[in-house]
Amino acid sequence: MAPKKTVRPKESSRKKTDSDLFLLPKTFKRRIKECAQDKSSDDSHKVVFLWACVNESGLKQGIKGESDAERPLSREEWLTVVDEAASLGANWLVLSFCVPLSECGDMWDVCKWAQETHEMMVGLHIKSEKLLRKDVAVIMKTLDLDKTRLLAREGALSQARLREDEKKALIVWSANPQEDGERPNCQGPTRMIFVNSKGVLYTCGLVEGNKAYRMGHVFDAKLERIVTDPNLPHHVEDDLHYVTPECDGCPALIANYFFENQ
């Protein structure tokens, strides 16, 4: 009778068993790393501010024959811009007014929408040196004053004839908290969406009109795609990055002085 043959486990089977023991921890470790990278990536594109410029025709329909990129945005289109910015995390809407606020009537609907629907703070950047009585009246009547800030150059609103109750209710912050010519102490355009009155997007207000920093138009794509597109200019070159009057009202700059303004 032939002796019973001893059967040894195959080497490959043993290695497979050992490998299986470490598979779960390795997979778990890899997923933790991937999640951390994903979160870091998400945070790097988190938008905090929506900064928009408004003029007297900012909410009127375009003239027949104008292309989408040339005509001003309508009220509904502005609301869509606010919705998309809010979905990206924006909790501030800052509007720079090139004309008296009373000439931009439909813009109040946009401000109310931002405050009531998305719980956003609204900054009204008054570029002129005058705040008309009818401007004050509509602000007091229309907006949630706890979520509203007036932004103006130091002393620019000193001639505004505000009643005592208005002075207490309206909080005015400096639109230019940093001296011109200095390197801006700002949070940078990566946290901000800037759109002019015709819906054209630029890296920030400082470089509005500079084709090298044109990021497209709000009709081109969803804001999320524009904000996360690595091929678009998300930074301003150092040789241009100095405080100028174009920085007035910039929420990414003013944010670093909010506590001082209160």
PDB file of C-alpha atoms in Angstrom:
ATOM      1  CA  MET A   1       0.000   0.000   0.000  1.00  0.00           C
ATOM      2  CA  ALA A   2       1.466   3.286  -1.045  1.00  0.00           C
ATOM      3  CA  PRO A   3       2.200   5.734   1.770  1.00  0.00           C
ATOM      4  CA  LYS A   4      -0.358   8.548   2.132  1.00  0.00           C
ATOM      5  CA  LYS A   5       0.825  11.634   0.392  1.00  0.00           C
ATOM      6  CA  THR A   6       1.002  14.805   2.461  1.00  0.00           C
ATOM      7  CA  VAL A   7      -0.814  17.634   0.750  1.00  0.00           C
ATOM      8  CA  ARG A   8       0.702  21.093   1.331  1.00  0.00           C
ATOM      9  CA  PRO A   9      -1.374  24.197   0.767  1.00  0.00           C
ATOM     10  CA  LYS A  10      -0.490  25.923  -2.430  1.00  0.00           C
ATOM     11  CA  GLU A  11       1.704  28.960  -1.977  1.00  0.00           C
ATOM     12  CA  SER A  12      -0.586  31.139  -4.072  1.00  0.00           C
ATOM     13  CA  SER A  13      -3.579  30.238  -1.907  1.00  0.00           C
ATOM     14  CA  ARG A  14      -1.731  31.165   1.282  1.00  0.00           C
ATOM     15  CA  LYS A  15      -0.626  34.465  -0.182  1.00  0.00           C
ATOM     16  CA  LYS A  16      -4.171  35.189  -1.260  1.00  0.00           C
ATOM     17  CA  THR A  17      -5.422  34.546   2.264  1.00  0.00           C
ATOM     18  CA  ASP A  18      -2.800  36.861   3.764  1.00  0.00           C
ATOM     19  CA  SER A  19      -3.638  39.508   1.194  1.00  0.00           C
ATOM     20  CA  ASP A  20      -7.335  39.314   2.012  1.00  0.00           C
ATOM     21  CA  LEU A  21      -6.581  40.037   5.669  1.00  0.00           C
ATOM     22  CA  PHE A  22      -5.066  43.389   4.734  1.00  0.00           C
ATOM     23  CA  LEU A  23      -7.437  44.262   1.897  1.00  0.00           C
ATOM     24  CA  LEU A  24     -10.136  45.912   4.040  1.00  0.00           C
ATOM     25  CA  PRO A  25      -7.789  48.186   6.033  1.00  0.00           C
ATOM     26  CA  LYS A  26      -5.974  49.219   2.868  1.00  0.00           C
ATOM     27  CA  THR A  27      -9.239  49.980   1.097  1.00  0.00           C
ATOM     28  CA  PHE A  28     -10.503  51.898   4.102  1.00  0.00           C
ATOM     29  CA  LYS A  29      -7.297  53.926   4.290  1.00  0.00           C
ATOM     30  CA  ARG A  30      -7.471  54.699   0.570  1.00  0.00           C
ATOM     31  CA  ARG A  31     -11.076  55.872   0.819  1.00  0.00           C
ATOM     32  CA  ILE A  32     -10.258  58.159   3.766  1.00  0.00           C
ATOM     33  CA  LYS A  33      -7.501  59.725   1.700  1.00  0.00           C
ATOM     34  CA  GLU A  34      -9.801  60.141  -1.306  1.00  0.00           C
ATOM     35  CA  CYS A  35     -12.517  61.719   0.832  1.00  0.00           C
ATOM     36  CA  ALA A  36     -10.016  64.144   2.337  1.00  0.00           C
ATOM     37  CA  GLN A  37      -8.829  65.104  -1.119  1.00  0.00           C
ATOM     38  CA  ASP A  38     -12.401  65.538  -2.309  1.00  0.00           C
ATOM     39  CA  LYS A  39     -13.220  67.792   0.650  1.00  0.00           C
ATOM     40  CA  SER A  40     -10.102  69.837   0.105  1.00  0.00           C
ATOM     41  CA  SER A  41     -11.024  70.225  -3.537  1.00  0.00           C
ATOM     42  CA  ASP A  42     -14.570  71.265  -2.650  1.00  0.00           C
ATOM     43  CA  ASP A  43     -13.367  73.818  -0.095  1.00  0.00           C
ATOM     44  CA  SER A  44     -10.977  75.353  -2.587  1.00  0.00           C
ATOM     45  CA  HIS A  45     -13.927  76.226  -4.830  1.00  0.00           C
ATOM     46  CA  LYS A  46     -16.330  77.331  -2.115  1.00  0.00           C
ATOM     47  CA  VAL A  47     -17.849  80.673  -3.039  1.00  0.00           C
ATOM     48  CA  VAL A  48     -18.653  83.151  -0.277  1.00  0.00           C
ATOM     49  CA  PHE A  49     -19.460  86.352  -2.168  1.00  0.00           C
ATOM     50  CA  LEU A  50     -21.487  87.322  -5.217  1.00  0.00           C
ATOM     51  CA  TRP A  51     -20.483  90.827  -6.354  1.00  0.00           C
ATOM     52  CA  ALA A  52     -22.534  92.453  -9.098  1.00  0.00           C
ATOM     53  CA  CYS A  53     -22.634  95.864 -10.773  1.00  0.00           C
ATOM     54  CA  VAL A  54     -25.952  97.521 -11.500  1.00  0.00           C
ATOM     55  CA  ASN A  55     -26.901 100.475 -13.685  1.00  0.00           C
ATOM     56  CA  GLU A  56     -30.212 102.096 -14.606  1.00  0.00           C
ATOM     57  CA  SER A  57     -30.761  99.619 -17.451  1.00  0.00           C
ATOM     58  CA  GLY A  58     -29.569  96.615 -15.489  1.00  0.00           C
ATOM     59  CA  LEU A  59     -32.992  95.011 -15.275  1.00  0.00           C
ATOM     60  CA  LYS A  60     -34.490  96.087 -18.581  1.00  0.00           C
ATOM     61  CA  GLN A  61     -34.906  93.704 -21.487  1.00  0.00           C
ATOM     62  CA  GLY A  62     -32.385  94.107 -24.260  1.00  0.00           C
ATOM     63  CA  ILE A  63     -33.029  95.929 -27.502  1.00  0.00           C
ATOM     64  CA  LYS A  64     -34.061  93.775 -30.449  1.00  0.00           C
ATOM     65  CA  GLY A  65     -31.016  92.668 -32.372  1.00  0.00           C
ATOM     66  CA  GLU A  66     -28.638  92.628 -29.404  1.00  0.00           C
ATOM     67  CA  SER A  67     -26.921  89.360 -28.639  1.00  0.00           C
ATOM     68  CA  ASP A  68     -27.331  87.705 -25.235  1.00  0.00           C
ATOM     69  CA  ALA A  69     -23.815  88.713 -24.264  1.00  0.00           C
ATOM     70  CA  GLU A  70     -24.553  92.386 -24.990  1.00  0.00           C
ATOM     71  CA  ARG A  71     -27.913  93.026 -23.413  1.00  0.00           C
ATOM     72  CA  PRO A  72     -28.522  93.658 -19.699  1.00  0.00           C
ATOM     73  CA  LEU A  73     -29.861  90.816 -17.576  1.00  0.00           C
ATOM     74  CA  SER A  74     -33.545  90.662 -16.800  1.00  0.00           C
ATOM     75  CA  ARG A  75     -34.967  90.333 -13.290  1.00  0.00           C
ATOM     76  CA  GLU A  76     -35.526  86.590 -13.712  1.00  0.00           C
ATOM     77  CA  GLU A  77     -31.982  86.101 -14.970  1.00  0.00           C
ATOM     78  CA  TRP A  78     -30.561  87.960 -11.971  1.00  0.00           C
ATOM     79  CA  LEU A  79     -32.620  85.708  -9.686  1.00  0.00           C
ATOM     80  CA  THR A  80     -31.109  82.675 -11.401  1.00  0.00           C
ATOM     81  CA  VAL A  81     -27.604  84.062 -10.875  1.00  0.00           C
ATOM     82  CA  VAL A  82     -28.364  84.509  -7.159  1.00  0.00           C
ATOM     83  CA  ASP A  83     -29.758  80.968  -6.946  1.00  0.00           C
ATOM     84  CA  GLU A  84     -26.682  79.449  -8.569  1.00  0.00           C
ATOM     85  CA  ALA A  85     -24.292  81.467  -6.408  1.00  0.00           C
ATOM     86  CA  ALA A  86     -26.180  80.445  -3.265  1.00  0.00           C
ATOM     87  CA  SER A  87     -25.965  76.789  -4.300  1.00  0.00           C
ATOM     88  CA  LEU A  88     -22.176  77.206  -4.362  1.00  0.00           C
ATOM     89  CA  GLY A  89     -22.166  78.547  -0.798  1.00  0.00           C
ATOM     90  CA  ALA A  90     -22.404  82.301  -1.336  1.00  0.00           C
ATOM     91  CA  ASN A  91     -23.888  84.006   1.712  1.00  0.00           C
ATOM     92  CA  TRP A  92     -23.215  87.608   0.644  1.00  0.00           C
ATOM     93  CA  LEU A  93     -24.696  89.567  -2.258  1.00  0.00           C
ATOM     94  CA  VAL A  94     -22.978  92.910  -2.833  1.00  0.00           C
ATOM     95  CA  LEU A  95     -24.398  95.264  -5.449  1.00  0.00           C
ATOM     96  CA  SER A  96     -22.403  98.236  -6.726  1.00  0.00           C
ATOM     97  CA  PHE A  97     -24.797 100.925  -7.924  1.00  0.00           C
ATOM     98  CA  CYS A  98     -23.519 103.265 -10.646  1.00  0.00           C
ATOM     99  CA  VAL A  99     -26.701 105.353 -10.436  1.00  0.00           C
ATOM    100  CA  PRO A 100     -29.175 106.326  -7.684  1.00  0.00           C
ATOM    101  CA  LEU A 101     -30.743 103.270  -6.101  1.00  0.00           C
ATOM    102  CA  SER A 102     -34.231 104.533  -6.874  1.00  0.00           C
ATOM    103  CA  GLU A 103     -33.541 104.101 -10.610  1.00  0.00           C
ATOM    104  CA  CYS A 104     -32.984 100.357 -10.195  1.00  0.00           C
ATOM    105  CA  GLY A 105     -36.411  99.429  -8.904  1.00  0.00           C
ATOM    106  CA  ASP A 106     -36.559  95.751  -9.847  1.00  0.00           C
ATOM    107  CA  MET A 107     -33.249  95.141  -8.113  1.00  0.00           C
ATOM    108  CA  TRP A 108     -35.054  95.271  -4.795  1.00  0.00           C
ATOM    109  CA  ASP A 109     -36.830  92.044  -5.727  1.00  0.00           C
ATOM    110  CA  VAL A 110     -33.421  90.451  -6.236  1.00  0.00           C
ATOM    111  CA  CYS A 111     -32.229  91.708  -2.832  1.00  0.00           C
ATOM    112  CA  LYS A 112     -35.363  90.445  -1.105  1.00  0.00           C
ATOM    113  CA  TRP A 113     -35.009  87.089  -2.853  1.00  0.00           C
ATOM    114  CA  ALA A 114     -31.423  86.766  -1.632  1.00  0.00           C
ATOM    115  CA  GLN A 115     -32.393  87.619   1.945  1.00  0.00           C
ATOM    116  CA  GLU A 116     -35.651  85.707   2.249  1.00  0.00           C
ATOM    117  CA  THR A 117     -34.935  82.634   0.129  1.00  0.00           C
ATOM    118  CA  HIS A 118     -31.229  82.120   0.755  1.00  0.00           C
ATOM    119  CA  GLU A 119     -30.662  83.956   4.074  1.00  0.00           C
ATOM    120  CA  MET A 120     -27.936  86.024   2.398  1.00  0.00           C
ATOM    121  CA  MET A 121     -26.533  89.312   3.673  1.00  0.00           C
ATOM    122  CA  VAL A 122     -26.948  92.163   1.207  1.00  0.00           C
ATOM    123  CA  GLY A 123     -24.427  94.958   0.772  1.00  0.00           C
ATOM    124  CA  LEU A 124     -25.535  98.065  -1.121  1.00  0.00           C
ATOM    125  CA  HIS A 125     -22.402  99.738  -2.477  1.00  0.00           C
ATOM    126  CA  ILE A 126     -23.257 103.354  -3.219  1.00  0.00           C
ATOM    127  CA  LYS A 127     -20.664 104.654  -5.680  1.00  0.00           C
ATOM    128  CA  SER A 128     -22.053 108.204  -5.771  1.00  0.00           C
ATOM    129  CA  GLU A 129     -21.702 110.695  -2.924  1.00  0.00           C
ATOM    130  CA  LYS A 130     -25.438 111.133  -2.591  1.00  0.00           C
ATOM    131  CA  LEU A 131     -28.006 109.010  -0.861  1.00  0.00           C
ATOM    132  CA  LEU A 132     -31.400 110.365  -1.838  1.00  0.00           C
ATOM    133  CA  ARG A 133     -34.356 110.469   0.534  1.00  0.00           C
ATOM    134  CA  LYS A 134     -36.318 108.143  -1.745  1.00  0.00           C
ATOM    135  CA  ASP A 135     -33.366 105.717  -1.695  1.00  0.00           C
ATOM    136  CA  VAL A 136     -33.451 105.653   2.093  1.00  0.00           C
ATOM    137  CA  ALA A 137     -37.220 105.188   2.106  1.00  0.00           C
ATOM    138  CA  VAL A 138     -37.159 102.148  -0.167  1.00  0.00           C
ATOM    139  CA  ILE A 139     -34.308 100.541   1.800  1.00  0.00           C
ATOM    140  CA  MET A 140     -36.158 101.006   5.096  1.00  0.00           C
ATOM    141  CA  LYS A 141     -39.418  99.721   3.640  1.00  0.00           C
ATOM    142  CA  THR A 142     -38.187  96.813   1.530  1.00  0.00           C
ATOM    143  CA  LEU A 143     -35.180  95.085   3.078  1.00  0.00           C
ATOM    144  CA  ASP A 144     -34.394  93.180   6.237  1.00  0.00           C
ATOM    145  CA  LEU A 145     -32.137  95.768   7.858  1.00  0.00           C
ATOM    146  CA  ASP A 146     -30.443  93.178  10.078  1.00  0.00           C
ATOM    147  CA  LYS A 147     -29.157  91.585   6.876  1.00  0.00           C
ATOM    148  CA  THR A 148     -28.362  94.838   5.072  1.00  0.00           C
ATOM    149  CA  ARG A 149     -25.201  96.950   5.002  1.00  0.00           C
ATOM    150  CA  LEU A 150     -24.587 100.230   3.175  1.00  0.00           C
ATOM    151  CA  LEU A 151     -21.103 100.443   1.689  1.00  0.00           C
ATOM    152  CA  ALA A 152     -19.697 103.873   0.850  1.00  0.00           C
ATOM    153  CA  ARG A 153     -16.429 105.780   0.812  1.00  0.00           C
ATOM    154  CA  GLU A 154     -15.516 107.338   4.140  1.00  0.00           C
ATOM    155  CA  GLY A 155     -17.591 110.481   4.618  1.00  0.00           C
ATOM    156  CA  ALA A 156     -19.412 110.109   1.303  1.00  0.00           C
ATOM    157  CA  LEU A 157     -22.813 109.882   2.968  1.00  0.00           C
ATOM    158  CA  SER A 158     -22.176 112.652   5.467  1.00  0.00           C
ATOM    159  CA  GLN A 159     -24.627 114.906   3.618  1.00  0.00           C
ATOM    160  CA  ALA A 160     -27.420 112.351   3.737  1.00  0.00           C
ATOM    161  CA  ARG A 161     -30.246 113.753   5.817  1.00  0.00           C
ATOM    162  CA  LEU A 162     -30.975 110.677   7.876  1.00  0.00           C
ATOM    163  CA  ARG A 163     -33.469 110.741  10.712  1.00  0.00           C
ATOM    164  CA  GLU A 164     -32.331 109.455  14.075  1.00  0.00           C
ATOM    165  CA  ASP A 165     -34.241 106.199  13.661  1.00  0.00           C
ATOM    166  CA  GLU A 166     -32.633 105.711  10.226  1.00  0.00           C
ATOM    167  CA  LYS A 167     -29.152 106.329  11.607  1.00  0.00           C
ATOM    168  CA  LYS A 168     -29.756 103.606  14.181  1.00  0.00           C
ATOM    169  CA  ALA A 169     -31.276 101.154  11.711  1.00  0.00           C
ATOM    170  CA  LEU A 170     -28.909 101.577   8.764  1.00  0.00           C
ATOM    171  CA  ILE A 171     -25.413 100.200   9.289  1.00  0.00           C
ATOM    172  CA  VAL A 172     -22.819 101.907   7.089  1.00  0.00           C
ATOM    173  CA  TRP A 173     -19.478 100.252   6.376  1.00  0.00           C
ATOM    174  CA  SER A 174     -16.494 101.689   4.580  1.00  0.00           C
ATOM    175  CA  ALA A 175     -16.360 100.652   0.908  1.00  0.00           C
ATOM    176  CA  ASN A 176     -12.621 101.398   0.819  1.00  0.00           C
ATOM    177  CA  PRO A 177     -11.153 100.228   4.134  1.00  0.00           C
ATOM    178  CA  GLN A 178      -7.634 100.042   2.669  1.00  0.00           C
ATOM    179  CA  GLU A 179      -5.534 102.836   1.163  1.00  0.00           C
ATOM    180  CA  ASP A 180      -5.149 102.971  -2.615  1.00  0.00           C
ATOM    181  CA  GLY A 181      -1.836 101.674  -3.892  1.00  0.00           C
ATOM    182  CA  GLU A 182      -1.386  99.035  -1.186  1.00  0.00           C
ATOM    183  CA  ARG A 183      -1.401  95.305  -1.719  1.00  0.00           C
ATOM    184  CA  PRO A 184      -5.015  94.314  -1.057  1.00  0.00           C
ATOM    185  CA  ASN A 185      -5.655  92.479   2.171  1.00  0.00           C
ATOM    186  CA  CYS A 186      -8.432  90.458   0.568  1.00  0.00           C
ATOM    187  CA  GLN A 187      -9.649  86.877   0.545  1.00  0.00           C
ATOM    188  CA  GLY A 188      -9.013  86.732  -3.168  1.00  0.00           C
ATOM    189  CA  PRO A 189     -11.230  86.188  -6.201  1.00  0.00           C
ATOM    190  CA  THR A 190     -11.273  82.405  -5.685  1.00  0.00           C
ATOM    191  CA  ARG A 191     -13.991  82.963  -3.068  1.00  0.00           C
ATOM    192  CA  MET A 192     -15.990  85.351  -5.199  1.00  0.00           C
ATOM    193  CA  ILE A 193     -18.108  85.596  -8.324  1.00  0.00           C
ATOM    194  CA  PHE A 194     -18.045  88.984 -10.057  1.00  0.00           C
ATOM    195  CA  VAL A 195     -20.606  89.811 -12.733  1.00  0.00           C
ATOM    196  CA  ASN A 196     -21.179  93.149 -14.425  1.00  0.00           C
ATOM    197  CA  SER A 197     -24.551  94.637 -15.340  1.00  0.00           C
ATOM    198  CA  LYS A 198     -24.624  92.767 -18.667  1.00  0.00           C
ATOM    199  CA  GLY A 199     -23.863  89.379 -17.140  1.00  0.00           C
ATOM    200  CA  VAL A 200     -20.190  89.228 -18.130  1.00  0.00           C
ATOM    201  CA  LEU A 201     -18.003  87.454 -15.582  1.00  0.00           C
ATOM    202  CA  TYR A 202     -14.517  88.652 -14.657  1.00  0.00           C
ATOM    203  CA  THR A 203     -11.995  87.382 -12.116  1.00  0.00           C
ATOM    204  CA  CYS A 204     -12.892  90.359  -9.910  1.00  0.00           C
ATOM    205  CA  GLY A 205     -14.036  93.963 -10.159  1.00  0.00           C
ATOM    206  CA  LEU A 206     -10.454  95.222 -10.263  1.00  0.00           C
ATOM    207  CA  VAL A 207      -9.964  93.769 -13.750  1.00  0.00           C
ATOM    208  CA  GLU A 208     -13.419  94.360 -15.223  1.00  0.00           C
ATOM    209  CA  GLY A 209     -13.036  95.105 -18.920  1.00  0.00           C
ATOM    210  CA  ASN A 210      -9.651  93.372 -19.146  1.00  0.00           C
ATOM    211  CA  LYS A 211     -10.136  90.621 -21.736  1.00  0.00           C
ATOM    212  CA  ALA A 212      -7.353  88.542 -20.182  1.00  0.00           C
ATOM    213  CA  TYR A 213      -9.560  88.131 -17.093  1.00  0.00           C
ATOM    214  CA  ARG A 214     -12.880  87.631 -18.833  1.00  0.00           C
ATOM    215  CA  MET A 215     -14.357  84.359 -17.565  1.00  0.00           C
ATOM    216  CA  GLY A 216     -17.344  84.232 -19.869  1.00  0.00           C
ATOM    217  CA  HIS A 217     -21.008  85.129 -19.576  1.00  0.00           C
ATOM    218  CA  VAL A 218     -23.652  83.801 -17.220  1.00  0.00           C
ATOM    219  CA  PHE A 219     -25.392  82.318 -20.259  1.00  0.00           C
ATOM    220  CA  ASP A 220     -22.305  80.334 -21.259  1.00  0.00           C
ATOM    221  CA  ALA A 221     -22.516  77.692 -18.531  1.00  0.00           C
ATOM    222  CA  LYS A 222     -23.569  77.037 -14.962  1.00  0.00           C
ATOM    223  CA  LEU A 223     -21.639  79.116 -12.433  1.00  0.00           C
ATOM    224  CA  GLU A 224     -20.340  75.926 -10.817  1.00  0.00           C
ATOM    225  CA  ARG A 225     -18.633  74.920 -14.046  1.00  0.00           C
ATOM    226  CA  ILE A 226     -17.088  78.375 -14.451  1.00  0.00           C
ATOM    227  CA  VAL A 227     -15.869  78.524 -10.852  1.00  0.00           C
ATOM    228  CA  THR A 228     -14.244  75.089 -11.029  1.00  0.00           C
ATOM    229  CA  ASP A 229     -12.762  75.384 -14.522  1.00  0.00           C
ATOM    230  CA  PRO A 230      -8.953  75.304 -14.055  1.00  0.00           C
ATOM    231  CA  ASN A 231      -8.444  76.892 -17.463  1.00  0.00           C
ATOM    232  CA  LEU A 232     -10.122  80.151 -16.449  1.00  0.00           C
ATOM    233  CA  PRO A 233      -8.261  83.004 -14.653  1.00  0.00           C
ATOM    234  CA  HIS A 234      -8.996  82.617 -10.937  1.00  0.00           C
ATOM    235  CA  HIS A 235      -6.116  84.839  -9.793  1.00  0.00           C
ATOM    236  CA  VAL A 236      -4.953  88.365 -10.614  1.00  0.00           C
ATOM    237  CA  GLU A 237      -1.297  88.835 -11.539  1.00  0.00           C
ATOM    238  CA  ASP A 238       0.830  90.559  -8.901  1.00  0.00           C
ATOM    239  CA  ASP A 239       1.701  93.516 -11.119  1.00  0.00           C
ATOM    240  CA  LEU A 240      -2.002  94.424 -11.258  1.00  0.00           C
ATOM    241  CA  HIS A 241      -2.951  93.416  -7.731  1.00  0.00           C
ATOM    242  CA  TYR A 242      -2.983  96.795  -6.001  1.00  0.00           C
ATOM    243  CA  VAL A 243      -5.824  98.595  -4.262  1.00  0.00           C
ATOM    244  CA  THR A 244      -7.524 101.074  -6.612  1.00  0.00           C
ATOM    245  CA  PRO A 245     -10.964 102.751  -6.641  1.00  0.00           C
ATOM    246  CA  GLU A 246     -12.133  99.725  -8.660  1.00  0.00           C
ATOM    247  CA  CYS A 247     -11.701  97.741  -5.435  1.00  0.00           C
ATOM    248  CA  ASP A 248     -14.350  99.862  -3.695  1.00  0.00           C
ATOM    249  CA  GLY A 249     -17.159  97.651  -2.484  1.00  0.00           C
ATOM    250  CA  CYS A 250     -15.201  94.439  -3.053  1.00  0.00           C
ATOM    251  CA  PRO A 251     -16.689  91.983  -0.540  1.00  0.00           C
ATOM    252  CA  ALA A 252     -13.540  89.841  -0.461  1.00  0.00           C
ATOM    253  CA  LEU A 253     -11.606  92.923   0.691  1.00  0.00           C
ATOM    254  CA  ILE A 254     -14.213  94.380   3.029  1.00  0.00           C
ATOM    255  CA  ALA A 255     -14.737  90.988   4.696  1.00  0.00           C
ATOM    256  CA  ASN A 256     -11.408  91.326   6.487  1.00  0.00           C
ATOM    257  CA  TYR A 257     -12.596  94.589   8.043  1.00  0.00           C
ATOM    258  CA  PHE A 258     -16.146  93.588   8.935  1.00  0.00           C
ATOM    259  CA  PHE A 259     -15.483  93.347  12.656  1.00  0.00           C
ATOM    260  CA  GLU A 260     -13.759  96.731  12.634  1.00  0.00           C
ATOM    261  CA  ASN A 261     -16.741  98.228  10.811  1.00  0.00           C
ATOM    262  CA  GLN A 262     -19.318  97.031  13.319  1.00  0.00           C
TER     263      GLN A 262
END
